XYZ file of N, CA, C and O in Angstrom:
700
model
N -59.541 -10.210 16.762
C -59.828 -9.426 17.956
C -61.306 -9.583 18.292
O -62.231 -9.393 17.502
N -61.403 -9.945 19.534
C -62.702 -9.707 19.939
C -63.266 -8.245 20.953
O -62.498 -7.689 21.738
N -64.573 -7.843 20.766
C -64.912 -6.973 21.738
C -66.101 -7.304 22.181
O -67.088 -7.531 21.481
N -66.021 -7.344 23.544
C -67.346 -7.596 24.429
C -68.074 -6.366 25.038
O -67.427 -5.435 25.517
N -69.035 -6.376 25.020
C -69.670 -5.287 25.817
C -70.242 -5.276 26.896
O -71.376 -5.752 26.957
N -69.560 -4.678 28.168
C -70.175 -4.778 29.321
C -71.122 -3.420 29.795
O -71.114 -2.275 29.341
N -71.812 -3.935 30.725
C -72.289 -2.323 31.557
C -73.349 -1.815 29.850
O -74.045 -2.326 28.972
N -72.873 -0.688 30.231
C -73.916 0.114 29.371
C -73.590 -0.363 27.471
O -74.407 -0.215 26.562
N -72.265 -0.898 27.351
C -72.176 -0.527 25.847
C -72.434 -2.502 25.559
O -72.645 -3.457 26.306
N -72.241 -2.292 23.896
C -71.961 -3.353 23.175
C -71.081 -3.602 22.130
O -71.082 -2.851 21.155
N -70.426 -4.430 22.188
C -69.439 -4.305 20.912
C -69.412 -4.653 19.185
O -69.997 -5.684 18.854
N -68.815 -3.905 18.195
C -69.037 -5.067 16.762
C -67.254 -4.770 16.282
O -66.429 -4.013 16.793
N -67.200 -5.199 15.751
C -65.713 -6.287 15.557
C -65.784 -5.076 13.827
O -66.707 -5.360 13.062
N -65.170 -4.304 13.544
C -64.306 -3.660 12.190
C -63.286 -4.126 11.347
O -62.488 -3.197 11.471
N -62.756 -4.919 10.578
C -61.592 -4.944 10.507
C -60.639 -3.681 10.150
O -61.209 -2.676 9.726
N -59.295 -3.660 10.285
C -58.598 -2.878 10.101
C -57.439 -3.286 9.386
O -56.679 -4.115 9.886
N -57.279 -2.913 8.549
C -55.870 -2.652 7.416
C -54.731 -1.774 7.618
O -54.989 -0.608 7.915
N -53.399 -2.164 7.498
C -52.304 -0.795 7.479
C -51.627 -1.230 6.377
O -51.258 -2.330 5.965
N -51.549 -0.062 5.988
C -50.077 -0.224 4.827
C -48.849 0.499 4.954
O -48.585 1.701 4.985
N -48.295 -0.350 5.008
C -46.422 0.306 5.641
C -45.875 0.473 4.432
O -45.583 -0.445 3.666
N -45.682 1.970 4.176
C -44.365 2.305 3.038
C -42.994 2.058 3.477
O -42.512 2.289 4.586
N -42.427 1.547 2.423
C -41.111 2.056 2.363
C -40.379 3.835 3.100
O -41.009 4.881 2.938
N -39.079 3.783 3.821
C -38.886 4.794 4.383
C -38.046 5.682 3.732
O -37.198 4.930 3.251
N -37.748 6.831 3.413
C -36.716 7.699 2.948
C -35.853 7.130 3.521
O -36.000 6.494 4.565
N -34.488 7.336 2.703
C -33.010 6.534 3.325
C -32.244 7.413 3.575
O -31.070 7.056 3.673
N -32.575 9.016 3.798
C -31.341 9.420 3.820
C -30.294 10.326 2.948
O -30.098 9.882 1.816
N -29.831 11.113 3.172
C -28.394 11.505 2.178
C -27.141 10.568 1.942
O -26.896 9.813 2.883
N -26.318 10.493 0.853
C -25.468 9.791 0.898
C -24.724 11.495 0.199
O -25.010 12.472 -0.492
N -23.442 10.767 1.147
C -22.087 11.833 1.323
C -21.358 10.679 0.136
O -21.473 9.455 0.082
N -20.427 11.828 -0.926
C -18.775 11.396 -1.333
C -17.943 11.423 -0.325
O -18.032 12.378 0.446
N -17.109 10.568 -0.124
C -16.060 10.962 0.981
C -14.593 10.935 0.690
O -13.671 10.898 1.505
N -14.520 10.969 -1.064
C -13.276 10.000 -1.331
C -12.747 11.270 -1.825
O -13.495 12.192 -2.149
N -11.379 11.343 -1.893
C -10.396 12.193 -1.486
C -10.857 13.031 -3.044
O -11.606 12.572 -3.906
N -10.139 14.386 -3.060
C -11.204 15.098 -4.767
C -9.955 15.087 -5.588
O -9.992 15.582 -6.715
N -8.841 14.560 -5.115
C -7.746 14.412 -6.783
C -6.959 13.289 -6.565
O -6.785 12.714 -5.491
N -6.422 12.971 -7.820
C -5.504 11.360 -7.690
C -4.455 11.908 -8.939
O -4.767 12.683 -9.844
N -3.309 11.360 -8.741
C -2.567 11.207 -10.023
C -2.896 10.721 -10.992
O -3.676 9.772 -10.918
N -2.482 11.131 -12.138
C -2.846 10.101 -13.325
C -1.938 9.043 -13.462
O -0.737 9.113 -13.727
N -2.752 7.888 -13.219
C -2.689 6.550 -13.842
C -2.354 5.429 -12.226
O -1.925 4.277 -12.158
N -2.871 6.616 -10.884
C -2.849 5.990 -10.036
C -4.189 5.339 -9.477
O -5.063 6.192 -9.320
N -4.647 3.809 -9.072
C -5.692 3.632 -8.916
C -6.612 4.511 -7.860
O -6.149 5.161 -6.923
N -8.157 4.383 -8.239
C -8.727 5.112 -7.196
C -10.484 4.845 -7.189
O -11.331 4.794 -8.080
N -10.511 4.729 -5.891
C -11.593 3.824 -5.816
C -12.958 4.779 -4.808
O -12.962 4.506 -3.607
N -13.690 5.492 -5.141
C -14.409 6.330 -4.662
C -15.293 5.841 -3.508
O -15.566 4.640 -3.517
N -15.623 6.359 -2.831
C -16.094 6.269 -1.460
C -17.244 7.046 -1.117
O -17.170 8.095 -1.758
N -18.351 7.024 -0.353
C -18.933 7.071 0.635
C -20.035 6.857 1.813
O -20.556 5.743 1.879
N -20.320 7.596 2.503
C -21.584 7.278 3.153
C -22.624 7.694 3.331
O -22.815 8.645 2.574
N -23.885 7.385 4.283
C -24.721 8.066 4.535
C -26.422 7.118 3.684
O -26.094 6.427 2.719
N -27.329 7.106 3.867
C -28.373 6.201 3.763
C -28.590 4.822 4.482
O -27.813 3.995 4.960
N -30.291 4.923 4.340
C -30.296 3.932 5.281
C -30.561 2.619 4.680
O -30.782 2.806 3.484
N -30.619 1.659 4.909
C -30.718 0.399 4.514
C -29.756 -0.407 4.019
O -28.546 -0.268 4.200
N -30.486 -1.551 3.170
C -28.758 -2.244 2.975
C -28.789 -1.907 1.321
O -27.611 -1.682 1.040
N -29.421 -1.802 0.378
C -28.852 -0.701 -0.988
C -27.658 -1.056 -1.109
O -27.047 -1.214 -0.053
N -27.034 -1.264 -2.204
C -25.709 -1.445 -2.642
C -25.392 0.481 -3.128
O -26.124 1.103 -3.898
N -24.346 0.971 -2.541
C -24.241 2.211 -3.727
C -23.851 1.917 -5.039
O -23.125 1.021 -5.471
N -24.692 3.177 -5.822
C -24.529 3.100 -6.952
C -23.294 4.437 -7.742
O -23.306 5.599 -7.338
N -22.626 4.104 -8.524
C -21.973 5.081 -9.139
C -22.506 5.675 -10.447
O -23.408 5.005 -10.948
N -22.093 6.966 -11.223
C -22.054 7.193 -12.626
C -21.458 8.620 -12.151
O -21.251 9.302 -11.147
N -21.292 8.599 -13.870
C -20.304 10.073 -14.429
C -21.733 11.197 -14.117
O -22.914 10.965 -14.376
N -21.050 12.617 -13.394
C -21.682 13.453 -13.417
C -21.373 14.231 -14.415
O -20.520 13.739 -15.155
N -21.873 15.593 -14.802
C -21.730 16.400 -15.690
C -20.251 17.356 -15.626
O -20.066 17.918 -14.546
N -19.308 17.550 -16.592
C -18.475 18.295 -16.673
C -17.358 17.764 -16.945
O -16.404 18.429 -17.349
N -17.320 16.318 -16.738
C -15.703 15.626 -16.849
C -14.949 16.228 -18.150
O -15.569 16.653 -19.125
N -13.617 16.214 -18.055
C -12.654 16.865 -18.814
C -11.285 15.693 -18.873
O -10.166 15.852 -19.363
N -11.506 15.246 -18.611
C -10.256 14.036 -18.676
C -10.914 12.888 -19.745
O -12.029 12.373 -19.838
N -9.670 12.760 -20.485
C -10.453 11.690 -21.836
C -10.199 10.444 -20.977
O -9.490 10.286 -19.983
N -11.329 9.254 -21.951
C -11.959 8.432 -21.390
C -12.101 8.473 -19.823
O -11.508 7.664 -19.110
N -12.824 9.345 -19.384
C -13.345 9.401 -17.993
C -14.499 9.015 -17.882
O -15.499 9.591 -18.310
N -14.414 7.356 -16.918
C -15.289 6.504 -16.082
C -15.684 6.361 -15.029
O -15.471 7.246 -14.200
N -16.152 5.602 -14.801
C -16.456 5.364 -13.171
C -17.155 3.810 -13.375
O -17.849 3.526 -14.351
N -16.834 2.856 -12.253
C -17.330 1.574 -12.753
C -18.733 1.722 -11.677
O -18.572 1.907 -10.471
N -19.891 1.628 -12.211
C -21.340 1.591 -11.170
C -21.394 0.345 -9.832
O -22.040 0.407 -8.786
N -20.903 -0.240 -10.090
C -20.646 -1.299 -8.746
C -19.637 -0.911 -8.018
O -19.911 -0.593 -6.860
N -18.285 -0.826 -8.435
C -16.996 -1.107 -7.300
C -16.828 0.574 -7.314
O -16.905 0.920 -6.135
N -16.681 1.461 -7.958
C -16.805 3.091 -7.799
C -15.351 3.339 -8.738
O -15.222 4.467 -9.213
N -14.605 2.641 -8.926
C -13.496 2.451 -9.436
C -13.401 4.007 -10.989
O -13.928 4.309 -12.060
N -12.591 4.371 -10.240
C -12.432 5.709 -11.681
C -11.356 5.288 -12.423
O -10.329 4.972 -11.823
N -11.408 5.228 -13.622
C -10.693 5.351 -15.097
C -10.634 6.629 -15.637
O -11.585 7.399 -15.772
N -8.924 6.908 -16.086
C -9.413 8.303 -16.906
C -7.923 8.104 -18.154
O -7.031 7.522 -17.537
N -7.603 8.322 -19.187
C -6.810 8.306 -20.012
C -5.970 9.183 -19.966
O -4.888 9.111 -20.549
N -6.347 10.144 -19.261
C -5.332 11.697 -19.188
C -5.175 12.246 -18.282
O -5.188 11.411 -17.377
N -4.961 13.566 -17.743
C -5.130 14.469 -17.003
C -6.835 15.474 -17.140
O -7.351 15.711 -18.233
N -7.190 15.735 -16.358
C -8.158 16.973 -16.440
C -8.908 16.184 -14.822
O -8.294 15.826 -13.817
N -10.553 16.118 -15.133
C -11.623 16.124 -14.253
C -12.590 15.344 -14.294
O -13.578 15.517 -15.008
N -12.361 14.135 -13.317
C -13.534 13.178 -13.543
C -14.825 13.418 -12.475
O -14.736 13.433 -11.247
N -16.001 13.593 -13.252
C -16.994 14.141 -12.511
C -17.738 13.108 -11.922
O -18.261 12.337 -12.726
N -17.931 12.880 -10.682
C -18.634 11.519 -10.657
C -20.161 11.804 -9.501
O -20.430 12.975 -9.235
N -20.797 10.992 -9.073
C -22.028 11.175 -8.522
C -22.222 9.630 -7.652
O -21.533 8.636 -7.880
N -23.088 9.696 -6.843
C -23.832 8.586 -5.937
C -24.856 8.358 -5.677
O -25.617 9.302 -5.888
N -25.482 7.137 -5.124
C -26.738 6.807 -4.559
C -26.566 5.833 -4.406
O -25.766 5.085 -4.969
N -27.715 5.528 -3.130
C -27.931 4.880 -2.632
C -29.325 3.665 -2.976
O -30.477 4.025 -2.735
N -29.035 2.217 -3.558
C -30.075 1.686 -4.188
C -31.402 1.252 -2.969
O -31.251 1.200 -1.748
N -32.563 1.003 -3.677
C -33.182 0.930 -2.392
C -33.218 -0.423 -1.962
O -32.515 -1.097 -2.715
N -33.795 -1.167 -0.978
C -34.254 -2.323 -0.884
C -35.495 -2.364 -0.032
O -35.932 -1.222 0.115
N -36.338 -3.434 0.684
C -37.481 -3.723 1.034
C -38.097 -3.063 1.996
O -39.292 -3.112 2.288
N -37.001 -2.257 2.626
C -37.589 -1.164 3.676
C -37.621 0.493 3.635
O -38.363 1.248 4.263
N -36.386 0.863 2.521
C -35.892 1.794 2.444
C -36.194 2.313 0.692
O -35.842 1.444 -0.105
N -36.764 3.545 0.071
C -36.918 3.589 -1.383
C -35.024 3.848 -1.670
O -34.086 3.898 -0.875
N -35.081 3.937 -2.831
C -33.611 4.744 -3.308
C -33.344 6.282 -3.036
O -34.071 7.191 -3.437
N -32.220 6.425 -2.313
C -31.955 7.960 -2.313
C -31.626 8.770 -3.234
O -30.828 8.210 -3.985
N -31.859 9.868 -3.566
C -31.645 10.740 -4.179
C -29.971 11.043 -4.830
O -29.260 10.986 -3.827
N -29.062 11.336 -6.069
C -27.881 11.303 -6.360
C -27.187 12.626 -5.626
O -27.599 13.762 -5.393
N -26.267 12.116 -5.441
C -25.381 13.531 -4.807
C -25.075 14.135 -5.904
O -25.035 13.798 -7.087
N -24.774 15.497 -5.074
C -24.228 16.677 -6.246
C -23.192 15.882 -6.517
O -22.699 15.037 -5.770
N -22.663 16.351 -8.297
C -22.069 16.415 -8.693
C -20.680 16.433 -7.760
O -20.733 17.220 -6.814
N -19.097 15.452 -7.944
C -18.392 15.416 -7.727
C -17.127 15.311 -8.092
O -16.596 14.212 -8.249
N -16.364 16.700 -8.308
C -14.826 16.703 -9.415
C -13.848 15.947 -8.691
O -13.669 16.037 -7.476
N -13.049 14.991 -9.696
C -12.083 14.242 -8.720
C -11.367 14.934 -9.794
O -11.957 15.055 -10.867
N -9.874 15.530 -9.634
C -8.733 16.727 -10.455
C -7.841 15.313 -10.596
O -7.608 14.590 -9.627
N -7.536 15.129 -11.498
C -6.574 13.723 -12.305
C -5.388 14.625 -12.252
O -5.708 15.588 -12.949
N -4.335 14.791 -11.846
C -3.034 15.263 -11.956
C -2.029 15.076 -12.602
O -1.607 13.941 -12.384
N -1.458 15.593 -13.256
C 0.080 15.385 -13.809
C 0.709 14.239 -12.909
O 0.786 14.542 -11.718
N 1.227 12.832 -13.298
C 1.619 12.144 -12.934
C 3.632 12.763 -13.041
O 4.409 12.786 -13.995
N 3.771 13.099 -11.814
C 5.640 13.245 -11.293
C 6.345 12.002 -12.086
O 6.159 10.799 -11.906
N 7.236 12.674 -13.049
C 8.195 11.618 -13.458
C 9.201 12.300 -14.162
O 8.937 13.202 -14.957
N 10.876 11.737 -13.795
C 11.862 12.693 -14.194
C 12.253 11.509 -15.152
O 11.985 10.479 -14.533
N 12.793 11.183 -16.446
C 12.893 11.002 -17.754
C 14.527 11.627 -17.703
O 14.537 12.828 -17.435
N 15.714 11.097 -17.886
C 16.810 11.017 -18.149
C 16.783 10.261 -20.049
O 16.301 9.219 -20.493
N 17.550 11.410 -20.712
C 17.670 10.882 -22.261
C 19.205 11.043 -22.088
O 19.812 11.627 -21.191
N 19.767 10.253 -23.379
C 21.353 9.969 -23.248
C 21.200 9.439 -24.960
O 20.094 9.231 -25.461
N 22.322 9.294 -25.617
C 23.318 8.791 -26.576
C 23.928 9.779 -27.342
O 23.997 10.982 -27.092
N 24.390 9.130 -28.353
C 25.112 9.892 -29.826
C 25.006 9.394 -30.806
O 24.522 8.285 -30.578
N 25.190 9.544 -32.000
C 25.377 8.972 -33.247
C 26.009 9.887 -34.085
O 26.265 10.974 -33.568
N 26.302 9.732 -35.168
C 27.147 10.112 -36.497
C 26.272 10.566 -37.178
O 25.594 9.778 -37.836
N 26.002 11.995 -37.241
C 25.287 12.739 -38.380
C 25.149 11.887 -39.406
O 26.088 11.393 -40.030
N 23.379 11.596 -39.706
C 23.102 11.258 -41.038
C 21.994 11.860 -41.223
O 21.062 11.063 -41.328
N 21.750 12.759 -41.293
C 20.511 13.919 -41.856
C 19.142 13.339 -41.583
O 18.184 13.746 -42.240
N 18.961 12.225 -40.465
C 17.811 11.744 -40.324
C 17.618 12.327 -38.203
O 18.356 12.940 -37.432
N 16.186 11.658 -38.073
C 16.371 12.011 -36.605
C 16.136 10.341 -35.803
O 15.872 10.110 -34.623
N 16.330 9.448 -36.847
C 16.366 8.339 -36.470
C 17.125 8.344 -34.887
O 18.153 8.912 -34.518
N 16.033 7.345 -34.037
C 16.904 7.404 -32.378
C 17.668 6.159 -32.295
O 17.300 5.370 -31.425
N 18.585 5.853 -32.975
C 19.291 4.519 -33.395
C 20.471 4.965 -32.162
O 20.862 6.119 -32.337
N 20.859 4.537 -31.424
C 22.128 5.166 -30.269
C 21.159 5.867 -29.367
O 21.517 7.021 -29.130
N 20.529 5.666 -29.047
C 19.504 7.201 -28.026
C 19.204 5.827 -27.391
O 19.040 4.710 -27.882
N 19.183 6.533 -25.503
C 18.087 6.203 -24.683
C 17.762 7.079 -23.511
O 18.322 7.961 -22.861
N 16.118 6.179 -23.533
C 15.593 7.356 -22.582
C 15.581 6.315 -21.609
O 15.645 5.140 -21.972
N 15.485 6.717 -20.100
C 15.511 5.682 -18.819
C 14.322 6.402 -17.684
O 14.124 7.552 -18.076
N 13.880 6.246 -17.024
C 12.401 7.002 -16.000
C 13.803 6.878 -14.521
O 14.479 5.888 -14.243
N 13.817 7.754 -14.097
C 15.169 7.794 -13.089
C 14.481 7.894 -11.512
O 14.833 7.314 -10.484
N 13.084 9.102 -11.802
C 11.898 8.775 -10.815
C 10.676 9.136 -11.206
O 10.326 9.946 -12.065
N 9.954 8.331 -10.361
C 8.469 8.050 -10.424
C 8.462 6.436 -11.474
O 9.395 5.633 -11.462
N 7.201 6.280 -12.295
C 7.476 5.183 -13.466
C 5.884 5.978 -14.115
O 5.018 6.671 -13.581
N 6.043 5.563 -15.193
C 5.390 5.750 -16.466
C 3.841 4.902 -15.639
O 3.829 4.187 -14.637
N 2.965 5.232 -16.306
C 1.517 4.396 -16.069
C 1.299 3.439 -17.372
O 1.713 3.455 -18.531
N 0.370 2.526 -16.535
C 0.267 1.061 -17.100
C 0.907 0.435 -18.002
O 1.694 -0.479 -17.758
N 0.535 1.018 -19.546
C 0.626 0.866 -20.619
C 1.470 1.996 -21.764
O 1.681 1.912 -22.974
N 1.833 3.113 -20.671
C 2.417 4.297 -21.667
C 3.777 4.053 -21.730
O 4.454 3.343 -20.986
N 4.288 5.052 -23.191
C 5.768 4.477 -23.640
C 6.254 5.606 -23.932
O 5.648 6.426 -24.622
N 7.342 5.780 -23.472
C 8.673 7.122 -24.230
C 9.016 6.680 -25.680
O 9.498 5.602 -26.031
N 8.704 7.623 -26.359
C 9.285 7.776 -27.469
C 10.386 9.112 -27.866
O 10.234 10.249 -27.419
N 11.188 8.813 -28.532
C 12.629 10.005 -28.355
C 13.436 10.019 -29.763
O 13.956 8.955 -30.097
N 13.554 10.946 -30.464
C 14.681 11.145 -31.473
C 15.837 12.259 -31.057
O 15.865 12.854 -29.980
N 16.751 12.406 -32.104
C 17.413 13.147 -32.315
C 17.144 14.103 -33.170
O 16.450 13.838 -34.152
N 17.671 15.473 -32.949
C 17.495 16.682 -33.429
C 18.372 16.407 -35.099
O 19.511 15.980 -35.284
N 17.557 16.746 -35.895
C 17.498 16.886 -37.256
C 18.796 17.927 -37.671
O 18.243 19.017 -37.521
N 19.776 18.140 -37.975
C 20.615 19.446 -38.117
C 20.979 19.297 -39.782
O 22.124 19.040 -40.155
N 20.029 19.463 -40.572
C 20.374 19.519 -42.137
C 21.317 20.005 -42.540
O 21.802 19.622 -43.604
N 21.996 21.234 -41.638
C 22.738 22.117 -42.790
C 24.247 21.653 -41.918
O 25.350 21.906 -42.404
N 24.106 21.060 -40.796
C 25.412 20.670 -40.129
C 26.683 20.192 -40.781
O 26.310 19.675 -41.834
N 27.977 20.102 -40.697
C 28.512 19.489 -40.774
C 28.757 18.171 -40.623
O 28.861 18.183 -39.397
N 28.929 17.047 -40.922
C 29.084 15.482 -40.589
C 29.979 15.738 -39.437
O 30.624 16.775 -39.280
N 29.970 14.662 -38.601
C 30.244 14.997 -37.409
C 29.669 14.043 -36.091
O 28.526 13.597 -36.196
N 30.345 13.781 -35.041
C 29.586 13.306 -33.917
C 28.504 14.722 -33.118
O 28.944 15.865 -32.993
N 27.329 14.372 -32.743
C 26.462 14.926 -31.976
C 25.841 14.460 -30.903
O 25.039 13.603 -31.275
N 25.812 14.625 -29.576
C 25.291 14.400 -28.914
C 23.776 14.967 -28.460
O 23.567 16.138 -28.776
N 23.139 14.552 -28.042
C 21.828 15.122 -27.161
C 20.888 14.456 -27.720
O 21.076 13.746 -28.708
N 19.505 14.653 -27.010
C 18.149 14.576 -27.937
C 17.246 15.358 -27.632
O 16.831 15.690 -26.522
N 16.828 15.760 -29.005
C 15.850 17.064 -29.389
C 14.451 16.656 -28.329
O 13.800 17.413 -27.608
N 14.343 15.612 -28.491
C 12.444 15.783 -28.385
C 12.488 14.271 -27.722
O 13.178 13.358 -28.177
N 11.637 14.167 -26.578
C 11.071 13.027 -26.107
C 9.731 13.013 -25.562
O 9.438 14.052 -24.970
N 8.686 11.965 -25.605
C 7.564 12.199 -25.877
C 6.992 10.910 -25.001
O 7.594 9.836 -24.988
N 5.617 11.168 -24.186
C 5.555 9.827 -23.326
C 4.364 9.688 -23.269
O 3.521 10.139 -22.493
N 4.273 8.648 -24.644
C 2.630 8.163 -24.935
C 1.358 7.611 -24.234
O 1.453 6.586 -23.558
N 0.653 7.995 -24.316
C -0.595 7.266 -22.730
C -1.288 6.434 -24.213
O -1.898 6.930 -25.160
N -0.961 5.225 -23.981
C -1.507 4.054 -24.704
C -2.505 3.121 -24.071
O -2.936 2.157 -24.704
């Protein structure tokens, strides 16, 4: 820059410096729905901040559902059971924008996964509860990923020998 001086004044040349910060980005909102079934996928959501920041995920405080995750890139929740996966957000920063601040705390309620379980056979009293003749069938809904029905027959020690039908106990393992 130059300055000339006309008329009454004269000019001298200053330099001048600016320094541009980075800008606050913003709130980031959860937007993703607050319960899922268990063992149905679910992939957390939301918005709000400025820049381009990838969001970030992690577990907030309180979860109650065993092995309860959250994957930090894709938002993706894991949980082994039923209860409460607590999860949280932000927004990462990049060259214009710092990182935003984590959202409150967020309960996603893992639910009792709906499933009706039909058991059936018989066998010939032998004082065991062996499920040798027994089956169990899922009639609606289906079991998650990796879990398995397990089922015997009711134990009757003092019974008579005899045909019996039914089964005592069936059981549906989250493996």
């Amino acid at each position: 820059a130059t300055v000339t001086g006309t008329g009454n004044y004269t000019g001298t040349l200053s330099n001048v410096s600016w320094s541009i910060s980075q800008a606050q980005p913003g709130i980031v909102t959860i937007t993703s729905p607050g319960s899922e079934s268990y063992g149905n996928a679910y992939t957390a959501s939301a918005t709000g901040g400025s820049g381009s920041g990838a969001l970030v995920w992690a577990l907030g405080t309180g979860s109650t559902a065993a092995g309860a995750a959250i994957d930090p890139v894709t938002g993706v929740i894991t949980a082994n059971s039923t209860g409460t996966v607590v999860i949280r957000a932000q927004r990462a920063g990049d060259a214009n924008y710092t990182a935003s601040g984590w959202t409150a705390d967020f309960p996603v309620l893992i639910s009792p996964r709906p499933i009706t379980v039909t058991l059936a056979g018989s066998k010939t009293y032998d004082g065991t509860t062996a499920s040798t003749g027994a089956a169990a069938s899922v009639t609606s809904g289906s079991l998650a990923g990796t879990d398995t029905i397990s089922y015997s027959f009711a134990a009757t020690p003092s019974a008579d020998g005899g045909a019996y039908s039914g089964l005592a106990t069936a059981t549906i393992n989250n493996v």
